[in-house]
Short mmCIF file of N, CA and C in Angstrom, two decimals:
data_model
loop_
_atom_site.label_atom_id
_atom_site.label_comp_id
_atom_site.label_asym_id
_atom_site.label_seq_id
_atom_site.Cartn_x
_atom_site.Cartn_y
_atom_site.Cartn_z
N MET F 143 77.64 50.31 -45.54
CA MET F 143 77.49 50.68 -43.98
C MET F 143 78.62 50.78 -43.25
N GLU F 144 79.08 51.76 -42.89
CA GLU F 144 80.35 51.73 -42.32
C GLU F 144 80.16 51.04 -40.35
N ARG F 145 81.54 50.37 -40.33
CA ARG F 145 81.67 50.06 -39.12
C ARG F 145 81.99 51.07 -37.74
N ILE F 146 81.31 50.85 -36.46
CA ILE F 146 81.25 51.68 -35.60
C ILE F 146 82.24 51.27 -34.35
N THR F 147 82.96 52.42 -33.19
CA THR F 147 83.21 51.83 -32.42
C THR F 147 82.30 52.62 -31.21
N LEU F 148 82.12 52.07 -29.94
CA LEU F 148 81.31 52.65 -28.84
C LEU F 148 82.39 53.00 -27.69
N LYS F 149 82.85 54.30 -27.83
CA LYS F 149 83.98 54.38 -26.69
C LYS F 149 83.62 54.90 -25.58
N ASP F 150 83.66 54.77 -24.41
CA ASP F 150 83.14 55.02 -23.11
C ASP F 150 83.92 56.22 -22.96
N ILE F 151 83.21 57.61 -22.03
CA ILE F 151 83.82 58.98 -21.97
C ILE F 151 83.87 58.64 -20.25
N ASP F 152 84.84 58.19 -19.83
CA ASP F 152 85.10 58.17 -18.00
C ASP F 152 85.73 59.33 -17.55
N ARG F 153 86.11 60.77 -18.31
CA ARG F 153 86.57 61.59 -17.65
C ARG F 153 86.04 62.92 -18.17
N SER F 154 85.52 64.02 -17.07
CA SER F 154 84.96 65.36 -17.88
C SER F 154 85.81 65.89 -18.55
N ASP F 155 87.31 65.54 -18.62
CA ASP F 155 88.00 66.23 -19.59
C ASP F 155 88.43 65.85 -20.87
N ASP F 156 87.95 65.33 -21.16
CA ASP F 156 87.84 64.23 -22.46
C ASP F 156 87.40 65.43 -23.78
N ILE F 157 88.79 65.09 -24.68
CA ILE F 157 88.40 66.23 -25.72
C ILE F 157 86.97 66.11 -26.66
N MET F 158 86.91 64.88 -26.59
CA MET F 158 85.26 64.47 -27.12
C MET F 158 84.33 65.07 -26.52
N LEU F 159 84.38 65.22 -25.57
CA LEU F 159 82.82 65.84 -24.88
C LEU F 159 82.62 67.35 -25.27
N ASP F 160 83.80 68.01 -26.32
CA ASP F 160 83.18 69.34 -26.71
C ASP F 160 81.92 69.05 -27.62
N ARG F 161 82.31 68.05 -28.95
CA ARG F 161 81.53 67.31 -30.00
C ARG F 161 80.64 66.93 -29.28
N VAL F 162 80.10 66.19 -28.04
CA VAL F 162 78.98 65.78 -27.54
C VAL F 162 78.26 66.69 -27.05
N ARG F 163 78.76 68.01 -26.45
CA ARG F 163 78.04 68.66 -26.09
C ARG F 163 77.31 69.80 -26.96
N GLY F 164 77.90 69.90 -28.28
CA GLY F 164 77.31 70.92 -29.35
C GLY F 164 76.20 69.96 -29.77
N LEU F 165 76.32 68.80 -30.03
CA LEU F 165 75.33 67.65 -30.53
C LEU F 165 74.43 67.71 -29.80
N TYR F 166 74.60 67.53 -28.58
CA TYR F 166 73.43 67.50 -27.43
C TYR F 166 72.64 68.58 -27.33
N GLU F 167 72.99 69.71 -27.39
CA GLU F 167 72.42 71.38 -27.17
C GLU F 167 71.81 71.09 -28.71
N THR F 168 72.31 70.95 -29.94
CA THR F 168 71.19 71.10 -30.74
C THR F 168 70.35 69.72 -30.90
N SER F 169 70.53 68.82 -30.40
CA SER F 169 69.38 67.90 -30.69
C SER F 169 68.58 67.46 -29.86
N PHE F 170 68.81 68.30 -28.89
CA PHE F 170 67.39 68.04 -27.54
C PHE F 170 66.96 69.43 -27.46
N PRO F 171 65.45 69.41 -27.34
CA PRO F 171 65.15 70.80 -26.52
C PRO F 171 65.32 71.20 -25.27
N GLU F 172 65.72 72.12 -24.70
CA GLU F 172 66.23 72.53 -23.12
C GLU F 172 65.44 71.54 -22.06
N GLU F 173 63.83 71.23 -22.25
CA GLU F 173 63.15 70.56 -21.20
C GLU F 173 63.62 68.94 -21.23
N GLU F 174 64.26 68.85 -22.30
CA GLU F 174 64.68 67.20 -22.57
C GLU F 174 66.46 67.20 -22.09
N ARG F 175 66.87 68.16 -21.99
CA ARG F 175 68.30 68.18 -21.31
C ARG F 175 68.69 68.62 -20.31
N ARG F 176 69.44 67.31 -19.67
CA ARG F 176 70.01 67.66 -18.17
C ARG F 176 70.94 68.62 -18.31
N PRO F 177 71.23 69.55 -17.13
CA PRO F 177 72.55 70.49 -17.10
C PRO F 177 73.65 70.04 -17.38
N TRP F 178 74.45 70.41 -18.39
CA TRP F 178 75.73 69.55 -18.47
C TRP F 178 76.82 69.78 -17.68
N ARG F 179 76.89 70.42 -16.50
CA ARG F 179 77.33 70.04 -15.32
C ARG F 179 77.21 68.91 -14.91
N SER F 180 75.96 68.61 -14.87
CA SER F 180 74.98 67.41 -14.21
C SER F 180 76.34 66.01 -14.90
N ILE F 181 76.28 66.03 -16.03
CA ILE F 181 76.43 65.15 -16.49
C ILE F 181 77.87 64.70 -16.64
N LEU F 182 78.72 66.02 -16.70
CA LEU F 182 80.26 66.01 -16.12
C LEU F 182 80.41 65.37 -14.73
N ASP F 183 79.98 65.60 -13.92
CA ASP F 183 79.67 65.33 -12.32
C ASP F 183 79.43 64.25 -12.69
N MET F 184 78.28 63.86 -13.15
CA MET F 184 78.11 62.06 -13.27
C MET F 184 79.29 61.73 -14.11
N ILE F 185 79.67 61.62 -14.87
CA ILE F 185 80.96 61.06 -15.51
C ILE F 185 82.30 60.87 -14.30
N ASP F 186 82.32 62.19 -13.68
CA ASP F 186 83.57 62.02 -12.89
C ASP F 186 83.07 61.38 -11.61
N SER F 187 81.86 61.20 -11.34
CA SER F 187 81.68 60.29 -10.00
C SER F 187 81.74 59.06 -10.32
N ARG F 188 81.59 58.55 -11.75
CA ARG F 188 82.00 56.78 -12.20
C ARG F 188 80.83 56.25 -11.51
N SER F 189 79.53 56.96 -11.69
CA SER F 189 78.30 56.14 -11.09
C SER F 189 78.17 54.95 -12.01
N PRO F 190 77.84 53.83 -11.25
CA PRO F 190 77.55 52.80 -11.58
C PRO F 190 76.40 52.16 -12.55
N PHE F 191 75.39 53.34 -12.28
CA PHE F 191 74.25 53.23 -13.59
C PHE F 191 74.49 53.90 -14.96
N PHE F 192 75.33 55.07 -14.79
CA PHE F 192 75.56 56.33 -15.76
C PHE F 192 76.46 55.38 -16.61
N ARG F 193 76.07 55.95 -18.07
CA ARG F 193 77.34 55.54 -19.07
C ARG F 193 77.31 56.76 -20.09
N MET F 194 77.92 57.46 -20.58
CA MET F 194 78.22 58.03 -21.70
C MET F 194 79.34 57.00 -22.78
N ARG F 195 78.63 57.24 -23.94
CA ARG F 195 79.83 56.79 -24.92
C ARG F 195 79.40 57.68 -26.41
N VAL F 196 80.97 57.49 -27.08
CA VAL F 196 81.11 58.38 -28.34
C VAL F 196 80.47 57.06 -28.78
N ILE F 197 79.84 57.83 -30.41
CA ILE F 197 80.18 56.31 -31.95
C ILE F 197 81.25 57.21 -32.55
N LEU F 198 82.24 56.49 -33.05
CA LEU F 198 83.19 56.64 -33.72
C LEU F 198 83.23 55.82 -35.19
N SER F 199 83.85 56.28 -35.97
CA SER F 199 84.01 55.81 -37.44
C SER F 199 85.15 54.84 -37.18
N ASP F 200 85.72 53.94 -38.12
CA ASP F 200 86.57 53.61 -38.79
C ASP F 200 88.26 54.23 -37.89
N GLU F 201 87.71 55.65 -38.97
CA GLU F 201 88.90 56.58 -38.94
C GLU F 201 88.73 57.55 -37.61
N LYS F 202 88.04 56.73 -36.31
CA LYS F 202 88.18 57.61 -35.26
C LYS F 202 87.28 58.69 -35.46
N LYS F 203 86.46 59.09 -36.26
CA LYS F 203 85.66 60.31 -36.71
C LYS F 203 84.40 60.47 -35.80
N PHE F 204 83.78 61.15 -34.90
CA PHE F 204 82.90 61.46 -33.98
C PHE F 204 81.61 61.40 -35.32
N LEU F 205 80.96 60.40 -34.98
CA LEU F 205 79.65 60.48 -35.44
C LEU F 205 78.59 60.99 -34.70
N GLY F 206 78.67 60.95 -33.10
CA GLY F 206 77.18 60.72 -32.37
C GLY F 206 77.68 60.25 -31.02
N PHE F 207 76.86 59.99 -29.85
CA PHE F 207 76.94 59.53 -28.77
C PHE F 207 75.38 59.18 -28.06
N LEU F 208 75.54 58.26 -27.05
CA LEU F 208 74.90 57.97 -26.24
C LEU F 208 75.02 58.05 -25.16
N THR F 209 73.85 58.30 -23.90
CA THR F 209 73.73 58.13 -22.91
C THR F 209 73.01 57.07 -22.28
N THR F 210 73.28 56.02 -21.46
CA THR F 210 72.43 55.13 -21.04
C THR F 210 72.78 54.69 -19.27
N TRP F 211 71.36 54.13 -18.77
CA TRP F 211 71.78 53.91 -17.59
C TRP F 211 71.31 52.56 -17.13
N ASN F 212 72.11 51.62 -16.49
CA ASN F 212 71.84 50.26 -16.49
C ASN F 212 71.40 50.31 -14.96
N LEU F 213 70.16 49.98 -15.34
CA LEU F 213 69.16 49.85 -14.13
C LEU F 213 68.91 48.38 -14.05
N PRO F 214 68.57 48.46 -12.71
CA PRO F 214 68.02 46.80 -12.50
C PRO F 214 67.42 46.28 -13.60
N SER F 215 67.86 45.53 -13.94
CA SER F 215 66.97 44.51 -15.16
C SER F 215 66.27 45.03 -16.68
N THR F 216 67.28 46.49 -16.55
CA THR F 216 66.62 47.42 -17.97
C THR F 216 68.05 48.02 -18.05
N LEU F 217 68.28 48.68 -19.66
CA LEU F 217 68.96 49.27 -19.55
C LEU F 217 68.21 50.37 -20.24
N TYR F 218 68.42 51.61 -19.94
CA TYR F 218 67.54 53.15 -20.25
C TYR F 218 68.54 53.57 -20.93
N ILE F 219 67.98 54.30 -22.33
CA ILE F 219 68.82 55.05 -23.22
C ILE F 219 67.89 56.22 -22.88
N GLU F 220 68.85 57.38 -22.31
CA GLU F 220 68.29 58.51 -21.94
C GLU F 220 69.00 59.85 -23.12
N HIS F 221 69.70 59.70 -23.79
CA HIS F 221 70.36 60.57 -24.87
C HIS F 221 70.82 59.76 -26.27
N PHE F 222 70.55 59.97 -27.10
CA PHE F 222 71.17 59.05 -28.37
C PHE F 222 70.94 60.36 -29.40
N ALA F 223 72.11 60.18 -30.16
CA ALA F 223 71.95 61.35 -31.47
C ALA F 223 73.28 61.17 -31.95
N VAL F 224 72.86 61.17 -33.54
CA VAL F 224 74.00 61.05 -34.27
C VAL F 224 74.15 62.27 -35.30
N GLU F 225 75.81 62.56 -35.52
CA GLU F 225 75.53 63.84 -36.41
C GLU F 225 74.98 64.05 -37.73
N LYS F 226 74.17 65.16 -37.82
CA LYS F 226 73.48 65.44 -38.77
C LYS F 226 74.08 64.73 -40.31
N ALA F 227 75.11 65.00 -40.46
CA ALA F 227 75.66 64.92 -41.92
C ALA F 227 75.85 62.73 -41.85
N ALA F 228 75.74 62.44 -41.04
CA ALA F 228 75.84 61.03 -40.66
C ALA F 228 74.62 60.44 -40.70
N ARG F 229 73.55 60.82 -40.56
CA ARG F 229 71.88 60.49 -40.22
C ARG F 229 71.50 59.68 -41.47
N GLY F 230 70.68 58.90 -41.59
CA GLY F 230 70.47 58.24 -42.48
C GLY F 230 71.21 57.22 -43.49
N SER F 231 72.14 57.04 -42.48
CA SER F 231 73.28 56.11 -43.08
C SER F 231 73.74 54.93 -42.41
N GLY F 232 72.67 54.50 -41.48
CA GLY F 232 72.69 53.28 -40.99
C GLY F 232 73.37 53.23 -39.56
N ILE F 233 74.11 54.51 -39.29
CA ILE F 233 75.02 54.59 -37.94
C ILE F 233 73.87 54.09 -36.70
N GLY F 234 72.76 54.93 -36.58
CA GLY F 234 71.86 54.64 -35.35
C GLY F 234 71.42 53.19 -35.28
N SER F 235 71.21 52.66 -36.69
CA SER F 235 70.64 50.87 -36.25
C SER F 235 71.61 50.72 -35.92
N LEU F 236 73.13 50.66 -36.34
CA LEU F 236 74.00 49.89 -36.14
C LEU F 236 74.50 50.03 -34.50
N VAL F 237 74.23 51.05 -33.91
CA VAL F 237 74.27 51.32 -32.36
C VAL F 237 73.18 50.29 -31.49
N LEU F 238 72.31 50.64 -32.07
CA LEU F 238 71.10 49.97 -31.50
C LEU F 238 71.38 48.06 -31.71
N SER F 239 71.85 47.88 -32.77
CA SER F 239 72.22 46.50 -32.98
C SER F 239 73.11 45.82 -31.84
N ALA F 240 74.15 46.65 -31.90
CA ALA F 240 75.38 46.15 -30.83
C ALA F 240 74.63 46.51 -29.57
N LEU F 241 73.59 47.32 -29.09
CA LEU F 241 73.36 47.46 -27.50
C LEU F 241 72.47 46.03 -27.24
N LYS F 242 71.59 45.73 -28.79
CA LYS F 242 70.47 44.52 -28.31
C LYS F 242 71.58 43.55 -28.31
N VAL F 243 72.90 43.26 -29.03
CA VAL F 243 73.70 42.24 -28.55
C VAL F 243 74.30 42.09 -27.37
N SER F 244 74.66 42.92 -26.89
CA SER F 244 75.22 43.38 -25.42
C SER F 244 74.45 42.98 -24.37
N GLU F 245 73.13 43.47 -24.55
CA GLU F 245 71.98 43.53 -23.78
C GLU F 245 70.98 42.44 -23.98
N ALA F 246 71.16 41.32 -24.29
CA ALA F 246 70.36 40.15 -25.01
C ALA F 246 69.18 39.77 -24.35
N GLU F 247 69.42 39.73 -23.17
CA GLU F 247 68.44 39.48 -21.65
C GLU F 247 67.81 40.27 -21.26
N THR F 248 68.07 41.75 -21.45
CA THR F 248 67.72 42.95 -21.02
C THR F 248 67.05 43.80 -21.76
N PRO F 249 65.62 44.11 -21.17
CA PRO F 249 64.68 45.15 -22.07
C PRO F 249 65.61 46.41 -22.18
N ILE F 250 65.44 47.00 -23.15
CA ILE F 250 66.09 48.30 -23.50
C ILE F 250 64.74 49.04 -23.72
N VAL F 251 64.88 50.50 -23.03
CA VAL F 251 63.67 51.44 -22.82
C VAL F 251 64.32 52.73 -23.30
N LEU F 252 63.61 53.26 -24.00
CA LEU F 252 63.56 54.70 -24.02
C LEU F 252 62.33 55.80 -23.96
N GLU F 253 62.56 57.01 -24.10
CA GLU F 253 61.86 57.65 -24.47
C GLU F 253 61.57 58.72 -25.41
N VAL F 254 60.09 58.94 -26.30
CA VAL F 254 60.18 59.88 -27.44
C VAL F 254 59.28 60.56 -27.45
N GLU F 255 59.07 61.65 -28.60
CA GLU F 255 57.77 62.79 -28.26
C GLU F 255 57.00 61.73 -28.52
N LEU F 256 55.76 62.51 -28.38
CA LEU F 256 54.34 61.70 -28.75
C LEU F 256 54.34 61.67 -29.99
N PRO F 257 53.44 60.29 -30.89
CA PRO F 257 53.05 60.47 -32.08
C PRO F 257 52.33 61.87 -32.75
N GLY F 258 52.40 62.58 -33.38
CA GLY F 258 51.65 63.71 -33.93
C GLY F 258 52.31 65.11 -33.13
N ASP F 259 53.25 64.94 -32.58
CA ASP F 259 53.74 65.92 -32.08
C ASP F 259 54.51 67.07 -33.03
N SER F 260 55.17 66.05 -34.26
CA SER F 260 55.99 66.68 -35.23
C SER F 260 56.37 65.62 -35.91
N PRO F 261 56.42 66.25 -37.25
CA PRO F 261 57.11 65.21 -38.54
C PRO F 261 58.29 64.38 -37.78
N GLU F 262 59.42 64.87 -37.03
CA GLU F 262 60.38 64.66 -36.60
C GLU F 262 60.08 63.37 -35.64
N ALA F 263 59.13 63.63 -34.76
CA ALA F 263 58.68 62.84 -33.79
C ALA F 263 58.40 61.30 -34.79
N GLU F 264 57.47 61.68 -35.25
CA GLU F 264 57.20 60.42 -36.42
C GLU F 264 58.25 59.70 -36.78
N ARG F 265 59.13 60.46 -37.48
CA ARG F 265 60.35 59.55 -38.23
C ARG F 265 61.10 58.79 -36.92
N ARG F 266 61.18 59.56 -35.91
CA ARG F 266 61.74 58.81 -34.73
C ARG F 266 61.43 57.54 -34.24
N ILE F 267 59.92 57.83 -34.33
CA ILE F 267 59.18 56.61 -34.08
C ILE F 267 59.05 55.58 -34.55
N ALA F 268 59.25 55.81 -35.99
CA ALA F 268 59.57 54.75 -37.18
C ALA F 268 60.63 54.29 -37.05
N PHE F 269 61.77 55.03 -36.96
CA PHE F 269 63.00 54.63 -36.74
C PHE F 269 63.24 53.25 -35.66
N TYR F 270 63.07 53.89 -34.53
CA TYR F 270 62.91 52.54 -33.46
C TYR F 270 61.97 51.53 -33.71
N GLU F 271 60.70 51.68 -34.22
CA GLU F 271 60.07 50.39 -34.46
C GLU F 271 60.77 49.45 -35.57
N ARG F 272 61.87 50.28 -36.37
CA ARG F 272 62.31 49.45 -37.39
C ARG F 272 63.43 48.82 -36.64
N ASN F 273 63.86 49.27 -35.69
CA ASN F 273 64.74 48.60 -35.02
C ASN F 273 64.55 47.74 -34.17
N GLY F 274 63.26 47.38 -33.87
CA GLY F 274 63.00 46.74 -32.88
C GLY F 274 61.91 46.76 -31.61
N PHE F 275 61.81 48.06 -31.54
CA PHE F 275 61.58 48.85 -30.19
C PHE F 275 59.71 48.66 -30.48
N GLU F 276 59.06 48.65 -29.59
CA GLU F 276 57.55 48.41 -29.58
C GLU F 276 57.05 49.87 -28.54
N ALA F 277 56.14 50.42 -29.28
CA ALA F 277 55.60 51.40 -28.93
C ALA F 277 54.62 51.04 -27.33
N MET F 278 55.23 51.82 -26.45
CA MET F 278 53.68 51.40 -25.38
C MET F 278 53.00 52.49 -25.42
N ARG F 279 51.82 52.89 -26.63
CA ARG F 279 51.07 53.85 -27.02
C ARG F 279 50.02 53.99 -25.90
N ASP F 280 49.39 53.21 -24.91
CA ASP F 280 48.66 52.94 -24.11
C ASP F 280 48.93 53.50 -22.72
N TYR F 281 50.06 53.35 -22.38
CA TYR F 281 51.07 53.71 -21.09
C TYR F 281 51.07 55.43 -21.21
N PRO F 282 50.21 56.09 -20.66
CA PRO F 282 50.56 57.35 -20.11
C PRO F 282 51.77 57.96 -19.42
N TYR F 283 52.80 58.74 -19.84
CA TYR F 283 54.28 58.76 -19.37
C TYR F 283 54.20 60.42 -19.27
N TYR F 284 55.08 60.47 -18.54
CA TYR F 284 55.46 61.85 -18.61
C TYR F 284 57.27 61.77 -17.87
N GLN F 285 57.71 62.81 -18.99
CA GLN F 285 58.93 62.95 -18.40
C GLN F 285 59.27 63.96 -17.29
N PRO F 286 59.91 63.48 -16.14
CA PRO F 286 59.63 64.36 -14.93
C PRO F 286 60.95 66.09 -15.31
N PRO F 287 60.91 66.95 -15.17
CA PRO F 287 61.55 68.00 -15.52
C PRO F 287 62.97 68.03 -14.98
N TYR F 288 63.85 67.91 -15.61
CA TYR F 288 65.50 67.95 -15.21
C TYR F 288 65.74 69.23 -14.40
N ARG F 289 65.38 70.40 -14.27
CA ARG F 289 65.49 71.42 -13.44
C ARG F 289 63.99 72.11 -12.70
N PRO F 290 64.26 72.51 -11.55
CA PRO F 290 62.63 73.01 -11.24
C PRO F 290 61.90 74.11 -11.82
N ASP F 291 62.73 74.72 -12.78
CA ASP F 291 62.24 75.71 -13.36
C ASP F 291 61.47 75.36 -14.77
N LEU F 292 61.33 74.23 -14.86
CA LEU F 292 60.93 73.32 -16.04
C LEU F 292 59.80 72.53 -15.70
N GLU F 293 58.51 72.26 -16.52
CA GLU F 293 57.47 71.39 -16.60
C GLU F 293 57.93 70.04 -16.94
N SER F 294 57.13 69.06 -16.56
CA SER F 294 57.17 67.46 -17.23
C SER F 294 56.70 68.00 -18.43
N VAL F 295 56.96 66.68 -19.10
CA VAL F 295 56.92 66.58 -20.61
C VAL F 295 56.31 65.25 -20.66
N PRO F 296 55.19 65.48 -21.59
CA PRO F 296 54.46 63.99 -22.24
C PRO F 296 55.39 63.61 -22.78
N MET F 297 55.31 62.26 -23.09
CA MET F 297 56.43 61.40 -23.98
C MET F 297 55.76 59.88 -23.91
N MET F 298 56.50 59.16 -24.77
CA MET F 298 55.90 57.56 -24.88
C MET F 298 57.27 56.92 -24.72
N LEU F 299 56.93 55.81 -23.99
CA LEU F 299 58.22 55.03 -23.91
C LEU F 299 57.90 53.93 -24.90
N MET F 300 59.23 53.51 -25.23
CA MET F 300 59.36 52.42 -26.14
C MET F 300 60.36 51.80 -25.74
N THR F 301 60.28 50.07 -25.75
CA THR F 301 60.89 48.97 -25.57
C THR F 301 61.54 47.88 -26.30
N THR F 302 62.36 46.99 -26.06
CA THR F 302 62.60 45.90 -27.40
C THR F 302 61.94 44.89 -26.54
N SER F 303 61.18 44.89 -25.86
CA SER F 303 60.60 43.40 -24.90
C SER F 303 59.80 43.96 -23.63
N PRO F 304 58.72 43.46 -23.87
CA PRO F 304 57.50 43.97 -22.52
C PRO F 304 58.05 44.07 -21.25
N LEU F 305 57.67 45.24 -20.50
CA LEU F 305 58.29 45.31 -19.44
C LEU F 305 57.18 44.75 -18.48
N PRO F 306 57.75 43.64 -17.01
CA PRO F 306 56.82 42.83 -16.56
C PRO F 306 56.25 43.48 -15.87
N ASP F 307 56.82 45.11 -15.43
CA ASP F 307 55.80 45.84 -14.62
C ASP F 307 56.17 47.67 -14.78
N ALA F 308 55.31 48.03 -16.04
CA ALA F 308 55.67 49.29 -16.26
C ALA F 308 55.60 50.42 -15.52
N ASN F 309 54.55 50.14 -14.48
CA ASN F 309 54.21 51.31 -13.29
C ASN F 309 55.61 51.11 -12.46
N SER F 310 56.30 49.97 -11.88
CA SER F 310 57.76 49.80 -11.07
C SER F 310 58.80 50.23 -11.79
N PHE F 311 58.79 50.26 -13.02
CA PHE F 311 59.69 50.64 -14.07
C PHE F 311 60.16 52.09 -13.87
N VAL F 312 58.96 52.95 -14.17
CA VAL F 312 58.80 54.13 -14.38
C VAL F 312 58.99 54.52 -12.58
N ILE F 313 58.90 54.10 -11.73
CA ILE F 313 59.25 54.91 -10.35
C ILE F 313 60.59 54.65 -10.30
N MET F 314 61.29 53.50 -10.59
CA MET F 314 62.56 53.44 -10.41
C MET F 314 63.23 54.49 -11.58
N LEU F 315 62.76 54.65 -13.04
CA LEU F 315 63.21 55.63 -14.00
C LEU F 315 63.54 56.84 -13.12
N HIS F 316 62.13 57.50 -12.46
CA HIS F 316 62.16 58.72 -12.05
C HIS F 316 63.17 58.84 -10.93
N THR F 317 63.07 57.70 -10.03
CA THR F 317 63.66 57.49 -8.76
C THR F 317 65.23 57.69 -9.23
N LEU F 318 65.71 56.90 -9.75
CA LEU F 318 67.14 56.76 -10.26
C LEU F 318 68.09 57.82 -11.45
N VAL F 319 67.43 57.67 -12.24
CA VAL F 319 67.82 58.97 -13.41
C VAL F 319 67.11 60.52 -12.94
N TYR F 320 65.95 60.37 -12.83
CA TYR F 320 65.89 62.37 -12.56
C TYR F 320 65.37 62.30 -11.23
N ASN F 321 66.07 61.79 -10.10
CA ASN F 321 66.60 62.05 -8.48
C ASN F 321 64.87 62.37 -7.91
N GLN F 322 63.62 61.85 -8.49
CA GLN F 322 62.26 62.56 -8.26
C GLN F 322 61.66 61.51 -7.33
#
């Protein structure tokens, strides 16, 4: 397994963003993507909550990206994608391991498609479970729409440790991340 580096993107003119955008648009359906301009604006505004990082190999080859939100008492992974050619090589597990080390006392939370939605959803859920996330299967959850012309998306939350109050977390998530 190779070693990786997580590099912060802190300017909307970073050359790596072309690679990120291509992977972002091919990895997530439209209803699960925020408008690209919104991402660029958050990078330039240096939001205290939002963070975009690229995943690089030792040779500085682009392997993927992730966007996170440092919420009060929780790290939320909004988007996480690895280049198709690098999938299955352990890169994703290395990223999650690095996050769990850096956020040792903080629950890490993410959204996934519902079990049974597709074979990819089942594989994704199994991947996160192998990496220490627990599915909140009995907690009904909907991702708010990123734009007014889109619908809410039924999803499932997964977390590295139990949330003290899932309802309060969802209110905070919807307020700070989705502006709802």
